[in-house]
Short mmCIF file of C-alpha atoms in Angstrom, two decimals:
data_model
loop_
_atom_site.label_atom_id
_atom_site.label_comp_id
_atom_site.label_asym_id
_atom_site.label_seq_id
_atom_site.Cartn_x
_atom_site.Cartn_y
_atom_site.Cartn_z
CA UNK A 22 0.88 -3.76 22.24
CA UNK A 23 4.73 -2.80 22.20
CA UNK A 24 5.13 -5.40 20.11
CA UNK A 25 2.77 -4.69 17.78
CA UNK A 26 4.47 -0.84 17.65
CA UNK A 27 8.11 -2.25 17.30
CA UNK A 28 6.80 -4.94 14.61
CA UNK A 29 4.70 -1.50 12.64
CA UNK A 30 8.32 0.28 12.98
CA UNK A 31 10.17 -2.51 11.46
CA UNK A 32 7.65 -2.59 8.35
CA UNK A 33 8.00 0.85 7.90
CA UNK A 34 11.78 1.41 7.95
CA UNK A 35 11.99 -2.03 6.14
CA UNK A 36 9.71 -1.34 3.53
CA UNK A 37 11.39 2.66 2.93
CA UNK A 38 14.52 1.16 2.81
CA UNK A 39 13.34 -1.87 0.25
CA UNK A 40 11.66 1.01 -2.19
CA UNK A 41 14.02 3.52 -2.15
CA UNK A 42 16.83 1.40 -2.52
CA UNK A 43 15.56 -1.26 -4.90
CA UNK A 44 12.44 -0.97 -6.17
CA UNK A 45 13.02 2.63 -7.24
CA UNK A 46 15.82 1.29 -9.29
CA UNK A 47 13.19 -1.03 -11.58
CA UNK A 48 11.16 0.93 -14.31
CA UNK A 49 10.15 -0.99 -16.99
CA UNK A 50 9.82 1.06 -20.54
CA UNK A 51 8.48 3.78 -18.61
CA UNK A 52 4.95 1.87 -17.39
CA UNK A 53 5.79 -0.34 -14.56
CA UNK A 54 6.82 1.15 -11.90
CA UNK A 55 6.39 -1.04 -8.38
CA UNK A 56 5.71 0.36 -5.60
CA UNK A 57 5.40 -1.74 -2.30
CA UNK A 58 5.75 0.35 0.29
CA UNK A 59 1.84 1.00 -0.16
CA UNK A 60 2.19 -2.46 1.77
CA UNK A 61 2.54 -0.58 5.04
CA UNK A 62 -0.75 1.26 4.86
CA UNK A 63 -2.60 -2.17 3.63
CA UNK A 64 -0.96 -4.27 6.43
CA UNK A 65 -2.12 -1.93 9.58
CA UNK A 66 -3.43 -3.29 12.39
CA UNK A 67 -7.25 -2.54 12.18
CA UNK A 68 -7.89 -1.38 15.65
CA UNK A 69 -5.37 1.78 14.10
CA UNK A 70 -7.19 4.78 14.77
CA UNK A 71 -8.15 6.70 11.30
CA UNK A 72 -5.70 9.87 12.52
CA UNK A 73 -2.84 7.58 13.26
CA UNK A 74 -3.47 6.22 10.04
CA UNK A 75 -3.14 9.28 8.08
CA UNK A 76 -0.33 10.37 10.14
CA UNK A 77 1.57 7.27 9.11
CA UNK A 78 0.86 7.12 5.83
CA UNK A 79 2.08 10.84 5.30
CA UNK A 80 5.13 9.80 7.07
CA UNK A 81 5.42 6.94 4.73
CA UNK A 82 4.74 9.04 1.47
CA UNK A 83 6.88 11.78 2.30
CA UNK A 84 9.54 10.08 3.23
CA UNK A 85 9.34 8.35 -0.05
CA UNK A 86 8.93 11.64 -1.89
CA UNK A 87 12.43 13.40 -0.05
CA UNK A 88 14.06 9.94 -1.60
CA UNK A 89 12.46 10.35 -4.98
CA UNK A 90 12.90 14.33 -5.49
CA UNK A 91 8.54 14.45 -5.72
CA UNK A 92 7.15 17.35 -4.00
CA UNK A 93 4.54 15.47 -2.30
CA UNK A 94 2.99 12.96 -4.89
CA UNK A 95 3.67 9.94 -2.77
CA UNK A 96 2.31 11.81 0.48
CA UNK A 97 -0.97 12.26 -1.32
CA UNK A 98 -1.58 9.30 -2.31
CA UNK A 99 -0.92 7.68 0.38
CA UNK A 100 -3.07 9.81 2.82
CA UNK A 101 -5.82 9.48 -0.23
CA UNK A 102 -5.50 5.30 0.29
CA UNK A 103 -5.35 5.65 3.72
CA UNK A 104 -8.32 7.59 3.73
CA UNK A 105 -10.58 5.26 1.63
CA UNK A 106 -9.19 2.15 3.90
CA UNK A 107 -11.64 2.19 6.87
CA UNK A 108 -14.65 2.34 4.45
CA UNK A 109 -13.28 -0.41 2.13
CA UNK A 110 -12.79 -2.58 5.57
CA UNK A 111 -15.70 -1.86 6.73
CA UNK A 112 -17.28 -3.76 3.52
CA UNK A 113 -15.33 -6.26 3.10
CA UNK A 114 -14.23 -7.34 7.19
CA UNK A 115 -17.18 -9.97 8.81
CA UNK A 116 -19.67 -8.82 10.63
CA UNK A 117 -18.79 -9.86 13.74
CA UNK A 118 -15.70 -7.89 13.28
CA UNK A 119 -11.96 -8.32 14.00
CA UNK A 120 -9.23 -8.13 16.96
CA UNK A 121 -8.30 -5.01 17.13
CA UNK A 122 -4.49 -6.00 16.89
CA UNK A 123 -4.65 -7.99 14.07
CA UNK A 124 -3.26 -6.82 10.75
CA UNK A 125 -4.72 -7.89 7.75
CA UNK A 126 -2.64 -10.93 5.87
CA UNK A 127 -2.98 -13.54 3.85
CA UNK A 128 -2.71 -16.43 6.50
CA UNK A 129 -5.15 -15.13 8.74
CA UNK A 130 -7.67 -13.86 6.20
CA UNK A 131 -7.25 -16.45 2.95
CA UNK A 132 -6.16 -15.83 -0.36
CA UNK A 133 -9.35 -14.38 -1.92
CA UNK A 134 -9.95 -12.26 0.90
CA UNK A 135 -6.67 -10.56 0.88
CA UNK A 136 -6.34 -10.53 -2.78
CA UNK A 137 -9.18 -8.35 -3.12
CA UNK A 138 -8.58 -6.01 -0.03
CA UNK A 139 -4.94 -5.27 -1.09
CA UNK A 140 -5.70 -5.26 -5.23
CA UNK A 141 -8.41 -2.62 -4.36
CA UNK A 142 -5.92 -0.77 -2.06
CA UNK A 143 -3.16 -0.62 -4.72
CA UNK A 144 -5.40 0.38 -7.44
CA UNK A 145 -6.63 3.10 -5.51
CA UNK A 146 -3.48 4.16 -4.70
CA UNK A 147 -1.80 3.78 -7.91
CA UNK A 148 -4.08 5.71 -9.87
CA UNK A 149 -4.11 8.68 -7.52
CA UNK A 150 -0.58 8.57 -8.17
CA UNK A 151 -0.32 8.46 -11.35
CA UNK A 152 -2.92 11.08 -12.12
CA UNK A 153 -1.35 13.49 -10.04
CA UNK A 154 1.71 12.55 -11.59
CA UNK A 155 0.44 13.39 -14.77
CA UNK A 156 -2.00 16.01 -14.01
CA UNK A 157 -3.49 15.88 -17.50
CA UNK A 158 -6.90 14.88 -18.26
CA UNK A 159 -5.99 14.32 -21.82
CA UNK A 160 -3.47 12.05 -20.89
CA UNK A 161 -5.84 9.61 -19.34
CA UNK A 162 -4.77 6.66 -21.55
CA UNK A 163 -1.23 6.80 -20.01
CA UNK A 164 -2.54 7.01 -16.76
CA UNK A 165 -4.80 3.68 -16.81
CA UNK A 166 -1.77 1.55 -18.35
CA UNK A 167 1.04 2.95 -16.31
CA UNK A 168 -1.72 2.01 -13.37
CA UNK A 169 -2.80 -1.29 -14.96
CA UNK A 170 0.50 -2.49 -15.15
CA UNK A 171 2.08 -1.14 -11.86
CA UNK A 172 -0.72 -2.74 -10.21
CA UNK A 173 -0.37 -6.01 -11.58
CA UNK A 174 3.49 -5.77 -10.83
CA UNK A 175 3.15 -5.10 -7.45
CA UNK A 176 0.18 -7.31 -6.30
CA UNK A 177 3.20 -9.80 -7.87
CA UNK A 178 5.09 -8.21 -5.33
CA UNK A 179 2.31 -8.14 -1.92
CA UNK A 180 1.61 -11.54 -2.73
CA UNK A 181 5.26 -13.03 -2.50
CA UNK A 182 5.87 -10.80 0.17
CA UNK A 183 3.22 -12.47 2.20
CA UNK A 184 4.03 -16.09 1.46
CA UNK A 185 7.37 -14.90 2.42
CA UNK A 186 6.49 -13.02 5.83
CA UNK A 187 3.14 -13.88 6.79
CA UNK A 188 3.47 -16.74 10.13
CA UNK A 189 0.98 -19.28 10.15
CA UNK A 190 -2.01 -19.20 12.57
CA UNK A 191 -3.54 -21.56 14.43
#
């Protein structure tokens, strides 16, 4: 267990400090916009309790938001993907159901599996983001490219970073 709350710790702090420091940085023409640190919230263990959850994502999202000068857009969304996770697991996990410790990844859980879980998380994410961002309904066109295209650009992203991180099982 403490290992699995140092290891959580380490994601967070490494995945604040790989946003706000690079990723931030990288705006393509205005529409991409990556933003991995949604990888946190994807990647907890599912035996985290739904409050925890929230509680960690705010912490996530507003810590992104103090670094970013947004009054709470990041926090939102966040909490909003958060939110949505236990239901989205709860349709896509087996039956039989899970460890409690384990955290969902690419090794453990195949390709297709994660693909969809995290794709589904990110788009959620990203356009609760973006249309709070925008807060214009008449700007809806903006709002489905800017997500279209940040999503694909950072499933890019939780992709790599799994081949990169993820440790085989056996």
């Amino acid at each position: 267990m403490n290992n699995v709350l140092l290891f959580n710790i380490l994601r967070f702090v490494a995945l604040l400090l790989l946003q706000v420091g690079v990723l931030n940085q990288i705006q393509f023409g205005g529409y991409i916009n990556p933003y991995l640190y949604i990888l946190f919230v994807i990647m907890l263990p599912f035996g985290t309790p739904g409050w925890l959850s929230l509680i960690l994502s705010f912490f996530m999202g507003i810590s992104i938001d103090m670094f970013c000068n947004t009054p709470g857009i990041h926090a939102s969304a966040t909490v909003f993907a958060a939110f949505i996770r236990p239901w989205l697991l709860a349709g896509l996990l087996p039956r039989d159901g899970v460890e409690p410790d384990v955290t969902p990844n690419i090794r453990v859980f195949g390709f297709a599996w994660f693909f969809n879980y995290s794709a589904i998380m990110v788009l959620i994410h990203h356009i609760f983001l973006f249309l709070i961002d925008v807060f214009k309904l008449n700007a809806l066109h903006i709002v489905l490219w800017r997500t279209l295209m940040s999503v694909i650009f950072t499933m890019l992203l939780v992709v790599l970073s799994q081949f990169l991180t993820a440790k085989k099982t056996k």
